[in-house]
CSV table of C-alpha atoms in Angstrom, one decimal:
chain,number,residue,atom,x,y,z
A,1,UNK,CA,112.8,84.6,86.2
A,2,UNK,CA,111.6,88.7,85.5
A,3,UNK,CA,112.5,90.2,82.2
A,4,UNK,CA,114.6,93.2,82.1
A,5,UNK,CA,111.6,95.9,82.4
A,6,UNK,CA,109.0,93.9,83.8
A,7,UNK,CA,108.5,97.0,86.4
A,8,UNK,CA,107.4,99.2,83.3
A,9,UNK,CA,104.3,97.0,83.5
A,10,UNK,CA,103.5,98.1,87.3
A,11,UNK,CA,100.7,99.6,87.8
A,12,UNK,CA,101.5,102.8,89.2
A,13,UNK,CA,99.7,105.2,91.8
A,14,UNK,CA,99.8,108.9,90.8
A,15,UNK,CA,100.0,111.1,94.0
A,16,UNK,CA,98.1,114.5,93.6
A,17,UNK,CA,98.4,116.5,96.6
A,18,UNK,CA,98.0,120.7,97.7
A,19,UNK,CA,100.6,122.2,100.0
A,20,UNK,CA,97.5,123.4,101.9
A,21,UNK,CA,96.2,120.5,102.4
A,22,UNK,CA,96.8,118.5,106.2
A,23,UNK,CA,95.6,115.1,105.0
A,24,UNK,CA,98.6,115.8,102.1
A,25,UNK,CA,101.1,115.7,105.0
A,26,UNK,CA,100.1,112.4,106.1
A,27,UNK,CA,100.3,110.7,103.3
A,28,UNK,CA,103.6,113.0,101.8
A,29,UNK,CA,105.0,111.3,105.2
A,30,UNK,CA,103.4,107.5,104.3
A,31,UNK,CA,104.0,107.3,100.9
A,32,UNK,CA,107.0,105.5,100.1
A,33,UNK,CA,107.4,103.8,102.7
A,34,UNK,CA,103.9,101.8,102.1
A,35,UNK,CA,104.5,101.3,98.4
A,36,UNK,CA,108.0,100.3,98.1
A,37,UNK,CA,107.2,97.2,100.0
A,38,UNK,CA,103.7,97.1,97.5
A,39,UNK,CA,106.2,96.8,94.8
A,40,UNK,CA,103.9,100.3,93.5
A,41,UNK,CA,105.4,103.5,91.5
A,42,UNK,CA,104.8,106.6,92.5
A,43,UNK,CA,104.0,109.6,90.7
A,44,UNK,CA,104.2,112.9,92.7
A,45,UNK,CA,101.6,115.1,91.2
A,46,UNK,CA,101.5,119.0,92.7
A,47,UNK,CA,98.4,120.5,91.8
A,48,UNK,CA,96.1,123.3,93.7
A,49,UNK,CA,92.8,123.1,95.0
A,50,UNK,CA,92.1,126.9,94.6
A,51,UNK,CA,90.2,126.8,91.3
A,52,UNK,CA,87.8,123.6,91.6
A,53,UNK,CA,87.0,124.7,95.3
A,54,UNK,CA,86.8,128.2,93.7
A,55,UNK,CA,84.4,126.8,91.0
A,56,UNK,CA,81.9,124.8,94.4
A,57,UNK,CA,81.8,128.9,95.7
A,58,UNK,CA,84.6,128.5,98.6
A,59,UNK,CA,86.8,131.2,98.5
A,60,UNK,CA,89.2,129.7,101.8
A,61,UNK,CA,89.0,126.1,102.8
A,62,UNK,CA,86.0,124.1,103.6
A,63,UNK,CA,87.7,123.5,107.0
A,64,UNK,CA,87.2,127.6,107.9
A,65,UNK,CA,83.7,127.8,105.8
A,66,UNK,CA,82.8,125.3,108.2
A,67,UNK,CA,83.8,125.4,111.7
A,68,UNK,CA,82.5,122.4,112.9
A,69,UNK,CA,84.2,120.5,110.2
A,70,UNK,CA,87.5,122.4,111.2
A,71,UNK,CA,87.1,122.2,114.8
A,72,UNK,CA,87.0,118.2,113.8
A,73,UNK,CA,90.1,118.4,111.1
A,74,UNK,CA,93.1,119.3,113.7
A,75,UNK,CA,91.5,117.2,116.5
A,76,UNK,CA,91.8,114.2,114.0
A,77,UNK,CA,95.5,115.1,112.4
A,78,UNK,CA,96.5,115.1,116.1
A,79,UNK,CA,95.8,112.0,117.0
A,80,UNK,CA,96.2,109.9,113.3
A,81,UNK,CA,100.0,112.1,113.5
A,82,UNK,CA,99.9,109.9,116.9
A,83,UNK,CA,98.8,107.3,115.2
A,84,UNK,CA,101.2,107.4,112.3
A,85,UNK,CA,104.0,108.9,114.6
A,86,UNK,CA,104.1,111.6,112.5
A,87,UNK,CA,105.7,115.6,114.0
A,88,UNK,CA,102.7,118.3,113.9
A,89,UNK,CA,101.9,121.6,115.5
A,90,UNK,CA,98.7,123.2,114.5
A,91,UNK,CA,100.2,126.3,112.5
A,92,UNK,CA,99.1,130.0,113.5
A,93,UNK,CA,98.0,130.3,110.3
A,94,UNK,CA,95.3,128.0,107.8
A,95,UNK,CA,95.8,127.5,105.3
A,96,UNK,CA,98.9,129.2,103.4
A,97,UNK,CA,99.8,130.4,100.7
A,98,UNK,CA,101.5,126.8,98.2
A,99,UNK,CA,101.9,129.1,95.2
A,100,UNK,CA,105.2,128.9,94.7
A,101,UNK,CA,105.6,125.8,96.5
A,102,UNK,CA,103.0,124.1,94.1
A,103,UNK,CA,105.3,125.5,91.0
A,104,UNK,CA,108.8,124.5,92.2
A,105,UNK,CA,107.6,121.0,92.6
A,106,UNK,CA,106.4,121.2,88.6
A,107,UNK,CA,109.9,122.4,87.9
A,108,UNK,CA,110.8,119.4,89.9
A,109,UNK,CA,108.4,116.9,87.9
A,110,UNK,CA,109.1,118.3,84.6
A,111,UNK,CA,113.2,117.8,85.0
A,112,UNK,CA,113.1,114.3,86.2
A,113,UNK,CA,114.0,116.2,89.5
A,114,UNK,CA,114.7,113.6,91.9
A,115,UNK,CA,114.7,115.7,95.0
A,116,UNK,CA,111.1,116.3,94.4
A,117,UNK,CA,109.5,113.6,97.1
A,118,UNK,CA,111.6,115.4,99.7
A,119,UNK,CA,111.8,118.9,98.9
A,120,UNK,CA,107.6,118.5,99.3
A,121,UNK,CA,108.2,116.4,103.0
A,122,UNK,CA,110.4,119.4,104.2
A,123,UNK,CA,108.0,122.1,102.8
A,124,UNK,CA,105.3,120.3,104.4
A,125,UNK,CA,107.0,120.2,107.6
A,126,UNK,CA,107.9,123.3,107.2
A,127,UNK,CA,104.4,124.7,107.8
A,128,UNK,CA,102.8,121.5,110.2
A,129,UNK,CA,105.9,121.3,112.8
A,130,UNK,CA,107.3,123.7,115.1
A,131,UNK,CA,111.0,123.6,114.7
A,132,UNK,CA,112.7,124.4,118.1
A,133,UNK,CA,114.8,126.9,115.6
A,134,UNK,CA,112.2,129.2,114.2
A,135,UNK,CA,110.1,131.7,116.0
A,136,UNK,CA,107.3,130.4,115.1
A,137,UNK,CA,105.6,128.1,112.7
A,138,UNK,CA,107.7,129.2,108.2
A,139,UNK,CA,105.5,130.8,105.8
A,140,UNK,CA,105.4,128.2,103.6
A,141,UNK,CA,104.4,131.6,100.7
A,142,UNK,CA,107.6,133.5,101.0
A,143,UNK,CA,110.3,132.6,98.2
A,144,UNK,CA,112.3,133.4,101.0
A,145,UNK,CA,112.0,130.2,103.1
A,146,UNK,CA,111.1,128.4,99.4
A,147,UNK,CA,115.4,129.8,98.7
A,148,UNK,CA,115.7,128.3,102.1
A,149,UNK,CA,114.1,124.9,101.5
A,150,UNK,CA,115.6,124.5,98.6
A,151,UNK,CA,119.7,125.3,99.4
A,152,UNK,CA,118.9,122.9,102.9
A,153,UNK,CA,118.5,120.4,100.2
A,154,UNK,CA,121.6,121.0,98.1
A,155,UNK,CA,119.8,123.0,95.1
A,156,UNK,CA,120.4,126.4,94.1
A,157,UNK,CA,117.6,128.4,95.7
A,158,UNK,CA,117.4,131.7,94.3
A,159,UNK,CA,117.7,129.9,90.6
A,160,UNK,CA,115.2,127.6,90.8
A,161,UNK,CA,112.5,130.4,92.9
A,162,UNK,CA,113.6,132.3,89.8
A,163,UNK,CA,112.6,129.7,87.0
A,164,UNK,CA,109.6,128.3,89.1
A,165,UNK,CA,108.3,132.3,88.4
A,166,UNK,CA,108.8,132.0,84.5
A,167,UNK,CA,105.8,131.7,82.1
A,168,UNK,CA,106.4,128.2,81.0
A,169,UNK,CA,106.9,127.0,84.9
A,170,UNK,CA,103.7,128.8,85.8
A,171,UNK,CA,101.5,127.1,82.8
A,172,UNK,CA,102.8,123.5,83.9
A,173,UNK,CA,100.8,124.5,87.5
A,174,UNK,CA,97.8,125.7,85.5
A,175,UNK,CA,98.1,122.3,83.8
A,176,UNK,CA,98.5,120.4,86.2
A,177,UNK,CA,95.0,121.6,87.8
A,178,UNK,CA,93.5,120.9,85.0
A,179,UNK,CA,94.0,117.8,84.8
A,180,UNK,CA,93.5,117.2,88.0
A,181,UNK,CA,89.6,118.4,87.5
A,182,UNK,CA,89.8,116.3,84.5
A,183,UNK,CA,90.5,113.4,86.3
A,184,UNK,CA,87.4,114.4,88.7
A,185,UNK,CA,89.4,115.3,91.6
A,186,UNK,CA,87.5,117.8,93.7
A,187,UNK,CA,90.0,117.4,97.6
A,188,UNK,CA,93.5,116.4,98.0
A,189,UNK,CA,95.1,114.2,98.4
A,190,UNK,CA,93.5,112.3,95.6
A,191,UNK,CA,95.4,108.9,94.1
A,192,UNK,CA,95.1,107.6,90.9
A,193,UNK,CA,95.5,104.6,89.0
A,194,UNK,CA,94.4,104.1,85.6
A,195,UNK,CA,90.5,104.7,85.6
A,196,UNK,CA,89.9,104.5,89.1
A,197,UNK,CA,89.9,107.9,92.3
A,198,UNK,CA,90.6,107.5,95.3
A,199,UNK,CA,90.2,110.1,97.8
A,200,UNK,CA,92.0,110.9,100.7
A,201,UNK,CA,94.5,110.3,103.0
A,202,UNK,CA,92.4,107.4,104.7
A,203,UNK,CA,92.2,105.1,101.1
A,204,UNK,CA,96.1,105.1,100.4
A,205,UNK,CA,96.3,101.8,101.0
A,206,UNK,CA,93.4,100.6,99.0
A,207,UNK,CA,94.9,102.4,95.8
A,208,UNK,CA,98.5,101.3,96.8
A,209,UNK,CA,96.4,97.5,97.0
A,210,UNK,CA,94.7,98.3,93.9
A,211,UNK,CA,97.6,98.6,91.7
A,212,UNK,CA,99.4,96.0,93.0
A,213,UNK,CA,96.6,93.8,91.6
A,214,UNK,CA,96.9,95.4,88.4
A,215,UNK,CA,100.6,94.5,88.3
A,216,UNK,CA,101.5,93.4,84.7
A,217,UNK,CA,98.1,94.8,83.2
A,218,UNK,CA,99.1,97.6,80.7
A,219,UNK,CA,99.7,100.8,82.0
A,220,UNK,CA,97.5,103.7,81.0
B,1,UNK,CA,89.3,87.8,138.5
B,2,UNK,CA,86.8,90.1,136.9
B,3,UNK,CA,83.8,91.9,139.1
B,4,UNK,CA,79.9,91.2,138.3
B,5,UNK,CA,79.3,95.0,136.9
B,6,UNK,CA,83.1,95.2,135.2
B,7,UNK,CA,81.4,95.6,132.4
B,8,UNK,CA,80.0,99.2,133.1
B,9,UNK,CA,83.4,100.7,133.6
B,10,UNK,CA,84.1,99.7,129.9
B,11,UNK,CA,84.3,103.2,127.5
B,12,UNK,CA,81.3,102.3,125.5
B,13,UNK,CA,81.0,103.9,122.0
B,14,UNK,CA,78.0,105.9,120.5
B,15,UNK,CA,77.1,105.1,117.2
B,16,UNK,CA,75.2,108.5,115.3
B,17,UNK,CA,73.7,107.5,111.9
B,18,UNK,CA,71.3,108.6,109.9
B,19,UNK,CA,69.0,107.2,107.1
B,20,UNK,CA,69.9,109.2,104.6
B,21,UNK,CA,73.9,108.2,104.7
B,22,UNK,CA,75.3,105.5,102.5
B,23,UNK,CA,78.4,105.5,104.5
B,24,UNK,CA,76.5,104.8,107.9
B,25,UNK,CA,75.4,101.6,106.1
B,26,UNK,CA,78.7,100.3,105.8
B,27,UNK,CA,79.0,101.2,109.6
B,28,UNK,CA,75.5,99.4,110.1
B,29,UNK,CA,76.9,96.3,108.5
B,30,UNK,CA,80.4,96.1,110.0
B,31,UNK,CA,79.9,97.8,113.8
B,32,UNK,CA,78.3,94.4,116.3
B,33,UNK,CA,81.0,92.2,115.0
B,34,UNK,CA,83.7,94.4,114.9
B,35,UNK,CA,82.6,95.6,118.4
B,36,UNK,CA,81.9,92.4,120.0
B,37,UNK,CA,85.4,91.2,119.2
B,38,UNK,CA,86.9,94.4,120.9
B,39,UNK,CA,84.8,93.9,124.2
B,40,UNK,CA,83.3,97.3,123.4
B,41,UNK,CA,79.9,98.3,123.7
B,42,UNK,CA,77.5,100.1,121.2
B,43,UNK,CA,75.4,102.6,121.6
B,44,UNK,CA,73.0,103.3,118.4
B,45,UNK,CA,72.4,106.9,117.9
B,46,UNK,CA,70.0,107.5,115.2
B,47,UNK,CA,69.6,111.5,114.7
B,48,UNK,CA,69.0,113.7,111.2
B,49,UNK,CA,71.3,115.3,108.9
B,50,UNK,CA,69.0,118.0,107.7
B,51,UNK,CA,69.4,120.5,110.1
B,52,UNK,CA,73.4,120.6,110.4
B,53,UNK,CA,73.1,120.7,106.6
B,54,UNK,CA,70.8,123.5,106.4
B,55,UNK,CA,72.9,125.6,108.9
B,56,UNK,CA,75.8,125.1,106.4
B,57,UNK,CA,73.0,126.5,103.8
B,58,UNK,CA,73.3,123.2,101.9
B,59,UNK,CA,69.4,121.9,101.5
B,60,UNK,CA,70.6,118.7,99.6
B,61,UNK,CA,73.1,116.3,99.9
B,62,UNK,CA,76.3,117.7,99.7
B,63,UNK,CA,76.5,114.6,97.3
B,64,UNK,CA,74.0,116.1,95.1
B,65,UNK,CA,75.4,119.8,95.5
B,66,UNK,CA,78.9,119.2,94.2
B,67,UNK,CA,78.9,116.2,91.6
B,68,UNK,CA,82.2,115.4,91.1
B,69,UNK,CA,82.0,114.6,94.7
B,70,UNK,CA,78.8,112.2,93.9
B,71,UNK,CA,80.2,110.8,91.6
B,72,UNK,CA,82.9,109.5,93.5
B,73,UNK,CA,81.0,108.6,96.8
B,74,UNK,CA,79.3,106.2,94.4
B,75,UNK,CA,82.7,104.4,93.2
B,76,UNK,CA,83.7,104.6,96.7
B,77,UNK,CA,81.0,102.7,97.7
B,78,UNK,CA,80.7,99.8,95.2
B,79,UNK,CA,84.7,99.6,96.0
B,80,UNK,CA,84.3,99.1,99.6
B,81,UNK,CA,81.2,97.3,99.4
B,82,UNK,CA,82.6,94.7,97.3
B,83,UNK,CA,85.9,94.9,100.1
B,84,UNK,CA,83.5,94.7,103.0
B,85,UNK,CA,81.7,91.8,101.1
B,86,UNK,CA,78.3,94.2,101.4
B,87,UNK,CA,75.8,93.8,99.3
B,88,UNK,CA,74.9,97.0,97.2
B,89,UNK,CA,72.7,99.0,94.8
B,90,UNK,CA,72.6,102.3,93.3
B,91,UNK,CA,69.2,103.4,94.6
B,92,UNK,CA,67.2,105.2,91.4
B,93,UNK,CA,66.6,107.8,94.1
B,94,UNK,CA,68.8,110.0,96.1
B,95,UNK,CA,68.2,110.8,99.3
B,96,UNK,CA,65.6,109.1,100.4
B,97,UNK,CA,63.7,110.7,103.3
B,98,UNK,CA,64.3,109.1,106.8
B,99,UNK,CA,62.3,110.9,108.6
B,100,UNK,CA,60.4,108.2,109.4
B,101,UNK,CA,62.7,105.4,109.8
B,102,UNK,CA,64.9,107.8,112.6
B,103,UNK,CA,61.6,108.3,114.2
B,104,UNK,CA,61.1,104.5,114.7
B,105,UNK,CA,64.5,103.7,115.9
B,106,UNK,CA,64.1,106.4,118.2
B,107,UNK,CA,61.1,105.0,119.7
B,108,UNK,CA,63.2,101.9,119.9
B,109,UNK,CA,65.5,103.1,122.2
B,110,UNK,CA,63.5,105.0,124.1
B,111,UNK,CA,61.7,102.1,124.9
B,112,UNK,CA,65.2,100.2,124.9
B,113,UNK,CA,63.4,97.4,122.2
B,114,UNK,CA,66.5,95.1,121.7
B,115,UNK,CA,65.6,95.0,117.6
B,116,UNK,CA,67.0,98.4,117.2
B,117,UNK,CA,70.0,97.2,115.3
B,118,UNK,CA,68.3,94.5,112.8
B,119,UNK,CA,65.5,97.1,112.2
B,120,UNK,CA,68.2,100.0,111.4
B,121,UNK,CA,70.0,97.0,109.2
B,122,UNK,CA,67.2,96.3,107.1
B,123,UNK,CA,65.6,99.9,106.8
B,124,UNK,CA,69.6,100.6,105.4
B,125,UNK,CA,69.3,97.3,103.3
B,126,UNK,CA,65.8,97.9,102.0
B,127,UNK,CA,67.5,101.6,100.5
B,128,UNK,CA,70.6,100.1,99.6
B,129,UNK,CA,70.0,96.7,98.2
B,130,UNK,CA,67.5,95.3,95.0
B,131,UNK,CA,65.5,93.4,96.5
B,132,UNK,CA,64.7,90.7,93.8
B,133,UNK,CA,61.2,90.5,95.0
B,134,UNK,CA,60.3,93.5,94.5
B,135,UNK,CA,60.0,95.9,90.9
B,136,UNK,CA,62.5,98.7,92.6
B,137,UNK,CA,64.6,99.3,95.6
B,138,UNK,CA,62.5,100.2,97.7
B,139,UNK,CA,60.8,103.8,99.1
B,140,UNK,CA,62.0,103.9,102.6
B,141,UNK,CA,60.3,107.2,103.5
B,142,UNK,CA,56.6,105.6,102.4
B,143,UNK,CA,55.1,104.3,106.0
B,144,UNK,CA,53.9,100.8,104.2
B,145,UNK,CA,56.9,100.2,103.6
B,146,UNK,CA,58.8,100.6,106.8
B,147,UNK,CA,54.8,98.9,108.3
B,148,UNK,CA,55.9,95.9,106.4
B,149,UNK,CA,59.5,96.2,107.9
B,150,UNK,CA,58.4,96.0,110.9
B,151,UNK,CA,56.1,93.4,110.8
B,152,UNK,CA,58.8,91.4,108.8
B,153,UNK,CA,61.2,91.5,112.3
B,154,UNK,CA,58.1,90.3,114.7
B,155,UNK,CA,56.6,93.6,115.9
B,156,UNK,CA,53.3,95.2,115.5
B,157,UNK,CA,54.4,97.7,112.8
B,158,UNK,CA,51.0,99.7,112.7
B,159,UNK,CA,50.9,100.4,115.9
B,160,UNK,CA,54.4,101.2,116.3
B,161,UNK,CA,54.0,103.6,113.1
B,162,UNK,CA,51.5,105.2,114.8
B,163,UNK,CA,53.5,105.7,118.3
B,164,UNK,CA,56.4,107.2,116.3
B,165,UNK,CA,54.3,110.0,115.0
B,166,UNK,CA,53.2,111.0,118.9
B,167,UNK,CA,54.5,114.6,119.4
B,168,UNK,CA,56.2,113.2,122.8
B,169,UNK,CA,58.4,110.9,120.1
B,170,UNK,CA,58.7,113.1,117.4
B,171,UNK,CA,60.4,115.2,120.4
B,172,UNK,CA,63.1,112.2,121.3
B,173,UNK,CA,63.9,113.4,117.5
B,174,UNK,CA,64.5,116.6,117.7
B,175,UNK,CA,66.1,116.1,121.3
B,176,UNK,CA,68.8,113.7,119.0
B,177,UNK,CA,69.8,116.2,116.8
B,178,UNK,CA,69.9,118.2,118.9
B,179,UNK,CA,72.5,116.9,120.8
B,180,UNK,CA,74.2,115.8,117.4
B,181,UNK,CA,75.0,119.6,116.8
B,182,UNK,CA,76.4,119.7,120.5
B,183,UNK,CA,78.7,117.4,119.8
B,184,UNK,CA,80.3,118.7,117.9
B,185,UNK,CA,78.4,116.0,114.6
B,186,UNK,CA,78.6,117.3,111.4
B,187,UNK,CA,78.1,114.4,108.9
B,188,UNK,CA,77.2,110.4,109.3
B,189,UNK,CA,78.0,108.4,110.7
B,190,UNK,CA,80.1,110.0,113.5
B,191,UNK,CA,81.4,107.5,116.7
B,192,UNK,CA,81.7,109.4,120.6
B,193,UNK,CA,83.7,107.7,122.8
B,194,UNK,CA,83.5,110.2,125.9
B,195,UNK,CA,84.7,114.0,125.0
B,196,UNK,CA,86.8,112.5,121.2
B,197,UNK,CA,84.4,113.2,118.3
B,198,UNK,CA,84.9,110.6,115.0
B,199,UNK,CA,83.8,111.5,111.8
B,200,UNK,CA,83.2,108.5,108.5
B,201,UNK,CA,82.8,104.9,108.5
B,202,UNK,CA,87.1,105.1,107.7
B,203,UNK,CA,87.1,106.3,111.8
B,204,UNK,CA,85.1,103.0,113.6
B,205,UNK,CA,88.1,100.5,113.8
B,206,UNK,CA,89.6,103.9,115.4
B,207,UNK,CA,86.7,104.6,117.6
B,208,UNK,CA,86.3,101.0,118.9
B,209,UNK,CA,90.3,101.1,119.7
B,210,UNK,CA,90.1,104.2,121.2
B,211,UNK,CA,87.2,102.8,123.7
B,212,UNK,CA,89.2,99.9,124.2
B,213,UNK,CA,92.2,101.2,125.6
B,214,UNK,CA,90.0,103.6,128.1
B,215,UNK,CA,88.4,100.1,129.2
B,216,UNK,CA,88.7,100.4,133.3
B,217,UNK,CA,87.9,104.7,133.2
B,218,UNK,CA,84.8,105.6,134.5
B,219,UNK,CA,82.4,106.1,131.7
B,220,UNK,CA,81.7,109.6,131.1
């Protein structure tokens, strides 16, 4: 018989994502179904890769800096989205600025808002899936766009966008990005299970299996 | 009823590997079993990443240049080797010089030598698996080491090492590396099926599935 509170002893997976990361979109679309099947709780952890890339001397996405790698990534995304049955259209601009979306995600996380996963998926889709009702793929860096997404989720878009830009919330995102670096994260998506770091959408299943095999051990 | 020569219509997978690439070791160890099961022929394609990395401004392995990525890679290799039941010991020096081994592999390829896959696996193991009968992990850049490996495979080590360093064979490896670049290859291992490029040991299964689904079409 399972005692009440058993799930507290299940190792969880921290899902570290960045809105400008195409491979993060794949994991955001896939993680809930797979984690639910595996019985592993997921913690959604927004952060910014920009400061980490800057320390490596990059002022742009490595997919823009290294042309062959970039060409490959777009074709790889097409194939993977077909394989996973996930909609995808190459955006007209890459990378888009995910700062405001990440701040909204931090605000949701800090206030335990249940709409964080859905908000995350909708922002990725706005950036990476051509919407029939829009003339172009959407500019997720635009506050009006983020407000509209929040409103469509039944939230108070205008109010949340304002709160997200308050000093204490800006600090939350800086703290997240600092913690990401401390955890050894150098790309997105990344998954953290206890002391183990897994990098890339390709490691999602391995990270969940690792967490599953640690169920019953104390959480870190 | 299958006609004689049907296998000529099976799409093959080109397996592009570099001896200094740790993830190439994983694919070299795994590819034959999986490809045999899938009924897909494998073409072993040695090349050098050095010139491609140099064009990106790197004079060392990115795993040495980017410390967080390097720390991650060694832990990832440990976990993956455990998962695949492949022996692994972190080498005392990384990367080792794979130039001579790549030249030997080119010579084997040019002369249709059937020992190319086995030679490749043994060289990777010499570099990445601690041998109980050696005081240290082995220096695959050393001609004596390569000679000894060839001799252990029943080949004439001294003769092959000499032939491998003849001008026409040096040219073969340069030509391989030029072709790799032309194919859009920017890392190792890479897999090429017709016009499709797959990067990384994580894409081995996808590349074989792609080739399998094209069986019966004309080979490129």
